[in-house]
mmCIF file of C-alpha atoms in Angstrom:
data_model
loop_
_atom_site.group_PDB
_atom_site.id
_atom_site.type_symbol
_atom_site.label_atom_id
_atom_site.label_comp_id
_atom_site.label_asym_id
_atom_site.label_seq_id
_atom_site.Cartn_x
_atom_site.Cartn_y
_atom_site.Cartn_z
ATOM 1 C CA MET A 10 -12.220 14.868 5.475
ATOM 2 C CA ALA A 11 -10.021 11.693 4.936
ATOM 3 C CA THR A 12 -6.606 12.100 3.437
ATOM 4 C CA PRO A 13 -5.934 9.856 0.230
ATOM 5 C CA ASN A 14 -3.816 7.589 2.396
ATOM 6 C CA GLN A 15 -6.569 7.217 4.983
ATOM 7 C CA GLN A 16 -9.191 6.630 2.267
ATOM 8 C CA ASN A 17 -7.069 4.016 0.742
ATOM 9 C CA LEU A 18 -6.742 2.289 4.231
ATOM 10 C CA VAL A 19 -10.543 2.287 4.592
ATOM 11 C CA ASP A 20 -11.185 1.076 1.115
ATOM 12 C CA SER A 21 -8.531 -1.656 0.988
ATOM 13 C CA ASN A 22 -9.461 -2.910 4.462
ATOM 14 C CA LYS A 23 -13.007 -3.309 3.469
ATOM 15 C CA VAL A 24 -11.998 -5.792 0.797
ATOM 16 C CA TYR A 25 -9.541 -7.511 3.249
ATOM 17 C CA ALA A 26 -12.153 -7.848 5.979
ATOM 18 C CA SER A 27 -14.842 -9.156 3.653
ATOM 19 C CA ASN A 28 -12.495 -12.068 2.776
ATOM 20 C CA PHE A 29 -11.166 -12.455 6.334
ATOM 21 C CA THR A 30 -11.227 -15.972 7.869
ATOM 22 C CA LYS A 31 -8.429 -15.913 10.507
ATOM 23 C CA GLY A 32 -10.283 -14.281 13.479
ATOM 24 C CA ASP A 33 -9.455 -17.122 15.841
ATOM 25 C CA LEU A 34 -5.700 -17.046 15.817
ATOM 26 C CA ALA A 35 -3.883 -17.239 19.327
ATOM 27 C CA LEU A 36 -2.061 -14.205 20.659
ATOM 28 C CA PRO A 37 1.422 -15.902 20.961
ATOM 29 C CA PRO A 38 3.137 -16.484 17.616
ATOM 30 C CA ALA A 39 2.507 -20.039 16.486
ATOM 31 C CA LYS A 40 5.985 -20.618 15.168
ATOM 32 C CA GLN A 41 7.568 -18.989 18.282
ATOM 33 C CA TYR A 42 9.845 -16.638 16.487
ATOM 34 C CA ALA A 43 10.385 -12.917 15.888
ATOM 35 C CA VAL A 44 11.662 -11.223 12.797
ATOM 36 C CA VAL A 45 13.462 -7.802 13.133
ATOM 37 C CA THR A 46 13.591 -5.995 9.972
ATOM 38 C CA CYS A 47 13.554 -2.381 8.573
ATOM 39 C CA MET A 48 10.684 -0.056 8.218
ATOM 40 C CA ASP A 49 11.705 0.504 4.519
ATOM 41 C CA ALA A 50 8.769 0.768 2.167
ATOM 42 C CA ARG A 51 10.363 -1.735 -0.164
ATOM 43 C CA ILE A 52 10.094 -4.764 2.153
ATOM 44 C CA ASP A 53 6.973 -6.853 2.571
ATOM 45 C CA PRO A 54 8.026 -9.282 5.232
ATOM 46 C CA ALA A 55 5.058 -11.526 5.033
ATOM 47 C CA ALA A 56 5.522 -12.162 1.342
ATOM 48 C CA ALA A 57 9.324 -11.965 1.076
ATOM 49 C CA PHE A 58 10.070 -13.940 4.128
ATOM 50 C CA GLY A 59 7.216 -16.555 4.150
ATOM 51 C CA ILE A 60 5.500 -15.435 7.376
ATOM 52 C CA ASP A 61 1.840 -16.736 7.508
ATOM 53 C CA LEU A 62 -0.568 -14.798 9.635
ATOM 54 C CA GLY A 63 -0.218 -15.719 13.288
ATOM 55 C CA ASP A 64 3.275 -17.240 13.013
ATOM 56 C CA ALA A 65 5.768 -14.582 14.070
ATOM 57 C CA HIS A 66 6.214 -11.253 15.655
ATOM 58 C CA VAL A 67 7.471 -8.692 13.082
ATOM 59 C CA ILE A 68 9.332 -5.754 14.571
ATOM 60 C CA ARG A 69 10.267 -3.098 12.124
ATOM 61 C CA ASN A 70 12.300 0.154 12.745
ATOM 62 C CA ALA A 71 14.749 2.439 10.827
ATOM 63 C CA GLY A 72 17.688 0.015 9.969
ATOM 64 C CA ALA A 73 16.416 -3.014 11.742
ATOM 65 C CA SER A 74 18.263 -1.928 14.950
ATOM 66 C CA VAL A 75 18.328 -4.588 17.638
ATOM 67 C CA GLN A 76 19.123 -2.001 20.209
ATOM 68 C CA ASP A 77 15.970 -0.137 19.203
ATOM 69 C CA ALA A 78 14.158 -3.478 19.301
ATOM 70 C CA LEU A 79 15.210 -4.770 22.627
ATOM 71 C CA ARG A 80 11.976 -3.959 24.508
ATOM 72 C CA ASN A 81 9.973 -5.724 21.849
ATOM 73 C CA LEU A 82 12.191 -8.832 21.892
ATOM 74 C CA VAL A 83 12.053 -9.136 25.627
ATOM 75 C CA ILE A 84 8.216 -8.825 25.454
ATOM 76 C CA SER A 85 8.149 -11.359 22.726
ATOM 77 C CA GLN A 86 10.258 -13.908 24.630
ATOM 78 C CA GLN A 87 9.275 -13.371 28.152
ATOM 79 C CA LEU A 88 5.524 -12.688 27.778
ATOM 80 C CA LEU A 89 4.683 -14.456 24.476
ATOM 81 C CA GLY A 90 7.122 -17.342 24.316
ATOM 82 C CA THR A 91 9.199 -16.839 21.294
ATOM 83 C CA LYS A 92 12.510 -18.696 21.172
ATOM 84 C CA GLU A 93 14.240 -17.458 18.057
ATOM 85 C CA ILE A 94 15.182 -14.182 16.355
ATOM 86 C CA ILE A 95 15.593 -13.731 12.713
ATOM 87 C CA LEU A 96 17.400 -10.322 11.939
ATOM 88 C CA ILE A 97 17.069 -9.130 8.382
ATOM 89 C CA LYS A 98 18.715 -5.785 7.290
ATOM 90 C CA HIS A 99 18.750 -4.820 3.577
ATOM 91 C CA THR A 100 20.639 -3.284 0.738
ATOM 92 C CA GLY A 101 20.121 0.414 -0.062
ATOM 93 C CA CYS A 102 19.109 1.075 3.619
ATOM 94 C CA GLY A 103 18.556 4.839 4.318
ATOM 95 C CA MET A 104 20.636 4.305 7.527
ATOM 96 C CA LEU A 105 23.759 3.804 5.402
ATOM 97 C CA ALA A 106 23.287 7.180 3.757
ATOM 98 C CA PHE A 107 23.922 9.727 6.578
ATOM 99 C CA GLU A 108 25.619 10.266 9.735
ATOM 100 C CA ASN A 109 24.221 11.232 13.151
ATOM 101 C CA GLN A 110 25.436 14.822 13.078
ATOM 102 C CA GLN A 111 23.834 15.383 9.670
ATOM 103 C CA ALA A 112 20.465 14.229 10.796
ATOM 104 C CA THR A 113 20.809 16.449 13.854
ATOM 105 C CA GLU A 114 21.549 19.513 11.718
ATOM 106 C CA LEU A 115 18.490 18.718 9.588
ATOM 107 C CA VAL A 116 16.325 18.662 12.549
ATOM 108 C CA ARG A 117 17.874 21.969 13.733
ATOM 109 C CA LYS A 118 17.258 23.542 10.296
ATOM 110 C CA ASN A 119 13.754 22.261 9.795
ATOM 111 C CA LEU A 120 12.383 22.119 13.389
ATOM 112 C CA GLY A 121 14.695 24.539 15.314
ATOM 113 C CA GLU A 122 16.227 24.086 18.760
ATOM 114 C CA GLU A 123 12.843 22.959 20.102
ATOM 115 C CA GLY A 124 13.128 19.995 17.683
ATOM 116 C CA VAL A 125 16.766 19.085 18.724
ATOM 117 C CA LYS A 126 15.608 19.212 22.359
ATOM 118 C CA ALA A 127 12.626 16.914 21.490
ATOM 119 C CA ILE A 128 14.777 14.327 19.807
ATOM 120 C CA ALA A 129 17.279 14.410 22.749
ATOM 121 C CA GLU A 130 14.406 13.801 25.198
ATOM 122 C CA GLY A 131 12.767 11.276 22.902
ATOM 123 C CA PHE A 132 15.649 8.973 21.960
ATOM 124 C CA GLY A 133 18.908 10.636 23.188
ATOM 125 C CA GLY A 134 19.351 12.210 19.721
ATOM 126 C CA GLN A 135 20.813 8.790 18.419
ATOM 127 C CA PHE A 136 19.571 8.058 14.973
ATOM 128 C CA LEU A 137 21.643 4.864 14.848
ATOM 129 C CA PRO A 138 23.024 5.069 11.283
ATOM 130 C CA PHE A 139 25.685 2.554 10.228
ATOM 131 C CA SER A 140 28.291 2.323 7.492
ATOM 132 C CA ASP A 141 28.883 -1.409 6.553
ATOM 133 C CA LEU A 142 25.766 -3.558 6.002
ATOM 134 C CA ASP A 143 27.175 -7.088 6.391
ATOM 135 C CA GLU A 144 29.329 -6.020 9.356
ATOM 136 C CA LYS A 145 26.461 -4.339 11.139
ATOM 137 C CA VAL A 146 24.327 -7.567 10.771
ATOM 138 C CA ARG A 147 27.150 -9.494 12.465
ATOM 139 C CA GLU A 148 27.631 -6.928 15.166
ATOM 140 C CA ASP A 149 23.907 -6.794 15.935
ATOM 141 C CA VAL A 150 23.689 -10.595 16.235
ATOM 142 C CA GLU A 151 26.667 -10.631 18.493
ATOM 143 C CA TRP A 152 25.092 -7.854 20.619
ATOM 144 C CA LEU A 153 21.916 -9.922 21.036
ATOM 145 C CA GLU A 154 23.982 -13.063 21.844
ATOM 146 C CA LYS A 155 25.744 -11.222 24.682
ATOM 147 C CA ASN A 156 22.823 -9.276 25.975
ATOM 148 C CA LYS A 157 21.565 -10.598 29.329
ATOM 149 C CA ALA A 158 17.986 -9.569 28.467
ATOM 150 C CA ILE A 159 17.978 -12.327 25.872
ATOM 151 C CA ALA A 160 17.707 -15.813 27.359
ATOM 152 C CA GLU A 161 20.325 -18.345 26.703
ATOM 153 C CA GLY A 162 19.263 -20.802 24.110
ATOM 154 C CA VAL A 163 17.379 -18.273 21.940
ATOM 155 C CA LYS A 164 18.355 -18.972 18.399
ATOM 156 C CA ILE A 165 19.700 -15.817 16.606
ATOM 157 C CA SER A 166 20.504 -15.440 12.902
ATOM 158 C CA GLY A 167 21.420 -12.583 10.622
ATOM 159 C CA TRP A 168 20.469 -11.972 6.983
ATOM 160 C CA VAL A 169 20.498 -9.308 4.272
ATOM 161 C CA TYR A 170 17.530 -8.763 1.990
ATOM 162 C CA GLU A 171 18.317 -7.307 -1.447
ATOM 163 C CA VAL A 172 15.697 -4.761 -2.495
ATOM 164 C CA GLU A 173 17.054 -5.050 -6.035
ATOM 165 C CA THR A 174 16.364 -8.709 -6.472
ATOM 166 C CA GLY A 175 13.965 -9.691 -3.714
ATOM 167 C CA LYS A 176 16.524 -12.290 -2.441
ATOM 168 C CA VAL A 177 17.673 -12.871 1.103
ATOM 169 C CA ARG A 178 21.210 -14.225 1.900
ATOM 170 C CA SER A 179 22.630 -15.564 5.164
ATOM 171 C CA VAL A 180 25.275 -13.452 6.939
ATOM 172 C CA LYS A 181 25.632 -14.950 10.358
ATOM 173 C CA MET B 2 22.044 -26.497 10.371
ATOM 174 C CA ALA B 3 19.181 -24.228 9.715
ATOM 175 C CA THR B 4 16.236 -24.033 12.160
ATOM 176 C CA PRO B 5 12.740 -24.839 10.684
ATOM 177 C CA ASN B 6 12.064 -21.103 10.730
ATOM 178 C CA GLN B 7 15.217 -20.292 8.914
ATOM 179 C CA GLN B 8 14.612 -23.129 6.313
ATOM 180 C CA ASN B 9 11.124 -21.646 5.804
ATOM 181 C CA LEU B 10 12.622 -18.213 5.165
ATOM 182 C CA VAL B 11 15.019 -19.611 2.554
ATOM 183 C CA ASP B 12 12.495 -21.699 0.852
ATOM 184 C CA SER B 13 9.648 -19.103 0.821
ATOM 185 C CA ASN B 14 12.102 -16.402 -0.281
ATOM 186 C CA LYS B 15 13.315 -18.459 -3.253
ATOM 187 C CA VAL B 16 9.682 -18.513 -4.559
ATOM 188 C CA TYR B 17 9.278 -14.769 -3.765
ATOM 189 C CA ALA B 18 12.450 -13.791 -5.607
ATOM 190 C CA SER B 19 11.705 -15.877 -8.648
ATOM 191 C CA ASN B 20 8.571 -13.811 -9.189
ATOM 192 C CA PHE B 21 10.024 -10.492 -8.091
ATOM 193 C CA THR B 22 9.669 -7.496 -10.528
ATOM 194 C CA LYS B 23 9.971 -4.384 -8.240
ATOM 195 C CA GLY B 24 13.730 -4.050 -8.024
ATOM 196 C CA ASP B 25 13.712 -0.466 -9.124
ATOM 197 C CA LEU B 26 11.561 1.248 -6.414
ATOM 198 C CA ALA B 27 12.851 4.429 -4.960
ATOM 199 C CA LEU B 28 14.057 4.670 -1.288
ATOM 200 C CA PRO B 29 11.578 7.356 -0.221
ATOM 201 C CA PRO B 30 8.072 6.063 0.228
ATOM 202 C CA ALA B 31 6.032 6.875 -2.935
ATOM 203 C CA LYS B 32 2.932 7.806 -0.982
ATOM 204 C CA GLN B 33 4.757 9.840 1.649
ATOM 205 C CA TYR B 34 3.199 8.207 4.730
ATOM 206 C CA ALA B 35 4.288 6.099 7.694
ATOM 207 C CA VAL B 36 2.201 3.507 9.383
ATOM 208 C CA VAL B 37 2.913 2.678 12.968
ATOM 209 C CA THR B 38 1.378 -0.646 14.190
ATOM 210 C CA CYS B 39 2.009 -3.572 16.487
ATOM 211 C CA MET B 40 4.470 -6.378 16.098
ATOM 212 C CA ASP B 41 1.552 -8.725 16.819
ATOM 213 C CA ALA B 42 1.664 -11.961 14.717
ATOM 214 C CA ARG B 43 -2.042 -11.576 13.686
ATOM 215 C CA ILE B 44 -1.458 -8.382 11.574
ATOM 216 C CA ASP B 45 -0.391 -8.329 7.986
ATOM 217 C CA PRO B 46 -0.076 -4.544 7.342
ATOM 218 C CA ALA B 47 0.449 -4.760 3.630
ATOM 219 C CA ALA B 48 -2.756 -6.864 3.080
ATOM 220 C CA ALA B 49 -4.966 -5.488 5.768
ATOM 221 C CA PHE B 50 -4.118 -1.837 5.344
ATOM 222 C CA GLY B 51 -3.684 -1.789 1.525
ATOM 223 C CA ILE B 52 0.014 -0.819 1.473
ATOM 224 C CA ASP B 53 1.619 -1.618 -1.865
ATOM 225 C CA LEU B 54 5.358 -2.247 -2.045
ATOM 226 C CA GLY B 55 7.231 1.087 -2.042
ATOM 227 C CA ASP B 56 4.378 3.154 -0.740
ATOM 228 C CA ALA B 57 4.882 3.559 3.101
ATOM 229 C CA HIS B 58 7.279 3.062 5.875
ATOM 230 C CA VAL B 59 5.938 0.435 8.243
ATOM 231 C CA ILE B 60 7.038 0.639 11.820
ATOM 232 C CA ARG B 61 6.051 -2.122 14.165
ATOM 233 C CA ASN B 62 6.702 -2.563 17.810
ATOM 234 C CA ALA B 63 5.009 -3.962 20.964
ATOM 235 C CA GLY B 64 1.741 -2.005 21.370
ATOM 236 C CA ALA B 65 2.273 0.375 18.387
ATOM 237 C CA SER B 66 4.047 2.806 20.851
ATOM 238 C CA VAL B 67 4.621 6.244 19.301
ATOM 239 C CA GLN B 68 7.088 6.911 22.036
ATOM 240 C CA ASP B 69 9.127 3.874 20.958
ATOM 241 C CA ALA B 70 8.627 4.928 17.395
ATOM 242 C CA LEU B 71 9.770 8.482 17.552
ATOM 243 C CA ARG B 72 13.331 7.926 16.157
ATOM 244 C CA ASN B 73 11.846 6.138 13.234
ATOM 245 C CA LEU B 74 9.147 8.849 12.564
ATOM 246 C CA VAL B 75 11.785 11.643 12.601
ATOM 247 C CA ILE B 76 14.068 9.689 10.257
ATOM 248 C CA SER B 77 10.932 8.996 8.021
ATOM 249 C CA GLN B 78 10.035 12.633 7.872
ATOM 250 C CA GLN B 79 13.302 14.538 7.957
ATOM 251 C CA LEU B 80 15.368 12.213 5.792
ATOM 252 C CA LEU B 81 12.813 10.418 3.620
ATOM 253 C CA GLY B 82 10.078 13.012 3.009
ATOM 254 C CA THR B 83 6.974 11.437 4.663
ATOM 255 C CA LYS B 84 4.241 13.832 5.691
ATOM 256 C CA GLU B 85 1.591 11.731 7.311
ATOM 257 C CA ILE B 86 1.403 9.219 10.151
ATOM 258 C CA ILE B 87 -1.308 6.555 10.354
ATOM 259 C CA LEU B 88 -1.247 4.885 13.790
ATOM 260 C CA ILE B 89 -3.012 1.556 14.166
ATOM 261 C CA LYS B 90 -3.376 -0.282 17.481
ATOM 262 C CA HIS B 91 -5.498 -3.448 17.789
ATOM 263 C CA THR B 92 -7.811 -5.481 19.838
ATOM 264 C CA GLY B 93 -6.509 -8.327 21.909
ATOM 265 C CA CYS B 94 -3.164 -6.586 22.317
ATOM 266 C CA GLY B 95 -0.580 -8.273 24.568
ATOM 267 C CA MET B 96 0.204 -4.876 25.926
ATOM 268 C CA LEU B 97 -3.320 -4.675 27.492
ATOM 269 C CA ALA B 98 -2.518 -7.950 29.431
ATOM 270 C CA PHE B 99 0.145 -7.064 31.943
ATOM 271 C CA GLU B 100 1.599 -4.300 34.061
ATOM 272 C CA ASN B 101 5.125 -3.153 34.083
ATOM 273 C CA GLN B 102 5.919 -4.623 37.347
ATOM 274 C CA GLN B 103 4.677 -8.071 36.411
ATOM 275 C CA ALA B 104 7.024 -8.044 33.312
ATOM 276 C CA THR B 105 9.989 -6.991 35.354
ATOM 277 C CA GLU B 106 9.367 -9.775 37.897
ATOM 278 C CA LEU B 107 9.133 -12.278 35.057
ATOM 279 C CA VAL B 108 12.441 -11.066 33.741
ATOM 280 C CA ARG B 109 13.862 -11.337 37.287
ATOM 281 C CA LYS B 110 12.463 -14.879 37.715
ATOM 282 C CA ASN B 111 13.671 -16.056 34.172
ATOM 283 C CA LEU B 112 16.897 -14.133 33.601
ATOM 284 C CA GLY B 113 18.020 -13.061 37.141
ATOM 285 C CA GLU B 114 19.308 -9.827 38.323
ATOM 286 C CA GLU B 115 21.617 -9.577 35.357
ATOM 287 C CA GLY B 116 18.438 -9.523 33.207
ATOM 288 C CA VAL B 117 16.809 -6.869 35.161
ATOM 289 C CA LYS B 118 19.935 -4.681 34.828
ATOM 290 C CA ALA B 119 20.101 -5.357 31.041
ATOM 291 C CA ILE B 120 16.399 -4.237 30.480
ATOM 292 C CA ALA B 121 17.152 -1.005 32.694
ATOM 293 C CA GLU B 122 20.172 -0.319 30.488
ATOM 294 C CA GLY B 123 18.507 -1.137 27.186
ATOM 295 C CA PHE B 124 15.155 0.653 27.617
ATOM 296 C CA GLY B 125 14.827 1.948 31.091
ATOM 297 C CA GLY B 126 13.003 -1.129 32.111
ATOM 298 C CA GLN B 127 9.738 0.528 30.634
ATOM 299 C CA PHE B 128 7.735 -2.070 28.792
ATOM 300 C CA LEU B 129 5.001 0.496 27.913
ATOM 301 C CA PRO B 130 1.805 -1.532 28.638
ATOM 302 C CA PHE B 131 -1.558 0.194 28.625
ATOM 303 C CA SER B 132 -5.043 -0.443 29.994
ATOM 304 C CA ASP B 133 -7.564 1.196 27.611
ATOM 305 C CA LEU B 134 -7.214 0.624 23.836
ATOM 306 C CA ASP B 135 -9.220 3.497 22.436
ATOM 307 C CA GLU B 136 -8.026 6.005 24.951
ATOM 308 C CA LYS B 137 -4.423 4.987 24.232
ATOM 309 C CA VAL B 138 -4.861 5.643 20.477
ATOM 310 C CA ARG B 139 -6.134 9.095 21.305
ATOM 311 C CA GLU B 140 -3.342 9.865 23.853
ATOM 312 C CA ASP B 141 -0.678 8.669 21.299
ATOM 313 C CA VAL B 142 -2.118 10.878 18.544
ATOM 314 C CA GLU B 143 -2.162 13.832 20.888
ATOM 315 C CA TRP B 144 1.389 13.021 22.043
ATOM 316 C CA LEU B 145 2.559 13.195 18.394
ATOM 317 C CA GLU B 146 0.561 16.316 17.615
ATOM 318 C CA LYS B 147 2.392 18.065 20.537
ATOM 319 C CA ASN B 148 5.880 16.677 20.016
ATOM 320 C CA LYS B 149 8.272 19.241 18.674
ATOM 321 C CA ALA B 150 10.218 16.547 16.776
ATOM 322 C CA ILE B 151 7.210 16.090 14.444
ATOM 323 C CA ALA B 152 6.917 18.977 11.988
ATOM 324 C CA GLU B 153 3.715 21.076 12.028
ATOM 325 C CA GLY B 154 1.499 19.993 9.159
ATOM 326 C CA VAL B 155 2.225 16.368 9.365
ATOM 327 C CA LYS B 156 -1.290 14.675 9.305
ATOM 328 C CA ILE B 157 -1.766 12.209 12.125
ATOM 329 C CA SER B 158 -4.694 9.821 12.501
ATOM 330 C CA GLY B 159 -5.442 6.908 15.037
ATOM 331 C CA TRP B 160 -7.195 3.670 14.291
ATOM 332 C CA VAL B 161 -7.963 0.258 15.738
ATOM 333 C CA TYR B 162 -7.637 -2.962 13.947
ATOM 334 C CA GLU B 163 -9.833 -5.835 15.070
ATOM 335 C CA VAL B 164 -7.880 -9.091 14.989
ATOM 336 C CA GLU B 165 -11.275 -10.871 15.333
ATOM 337 C CA THR B 166 -12.888 -9.461 12.165
ATOM 338 C CA GLY B 167 -9.954 -8.058 10.091
ATOM 339 C CA LYS B 168 -11.600 -4.646 10.185
ATOM 340 C CA VAL B 169 -10.073 -1.238 10.964
ATOM 341 C CA ARG B 170 -12.060 1.547 12.594
ATOM 342 C CA SER B 171 -11.210 5.182 12.949
ATOM 343 C CA VAL B 172 -10.640 6.492 16.505
ATOM 344 C CA LYS B 173 -9.160 9.925 16.030
#
């Protein structure tokens, strides 16, 4: 028995597939760039950032963390030829709203010590929240610029998307 | 001086923002689910999977790895109230095309021993490739079902998206 969200996937996809004409796109991104942005439900990267199908890798995680994205970026560059990173964090991010210890306590309360053990094993128990949006964009760009897993010459820029207005602005 | 991809972001976003009417959406996803899919350039989750703005978290990484996504899923569930995971891998995935050792050698060749050290520090040098698409979808669903960081009762389903046809099919 499908859930409503599964049924929506099936129904929406039928319409999408019936109009689909892009079955011959190449695996490597045509415009040779990767976007790192947040998993936030209020962001539609293709529409808001002008990404046509086939043009760019789109990496999304909680907070648009570049530390969390490093594996993906190395694959994107070394195996699939991208040469540019566009990092876009956003206003109203959930990662601005809590501290690591609070999240850990929530896991303990809801999932017990087994849950705390599972997050430690899974990701070192590090939820990667942050407190200053623009500063964190700058820090993440600098972190990438210094990281030896990113080739020299890769262009890196940092931006903020405003969920209230739909606008992006350049930070670094 | 903006790169062509940065200029495209600025230009496309101007048009998007000028028509933007969804500035009052809530932070928690309205339909209380998270989609985990691949960063592949040929996937547009909103369009292909019927995700309206504000409805779902969208997590994207190389290969739609649930191990890589665990931090995001715990945040999505514990802090933002989602209760369902829809995992969608896809045909033609880059992660089917190499083995870990090959990727490491590529990093060594292109970035030197410093690069190899950086990927070890950043993500344990584990690129997480896989060799059987449908089997990996099943394995990842089972991995989530058993993981103590995921609350009991969270609905989990696994799917494959075909980049050649635009169609999704249910796997588990």
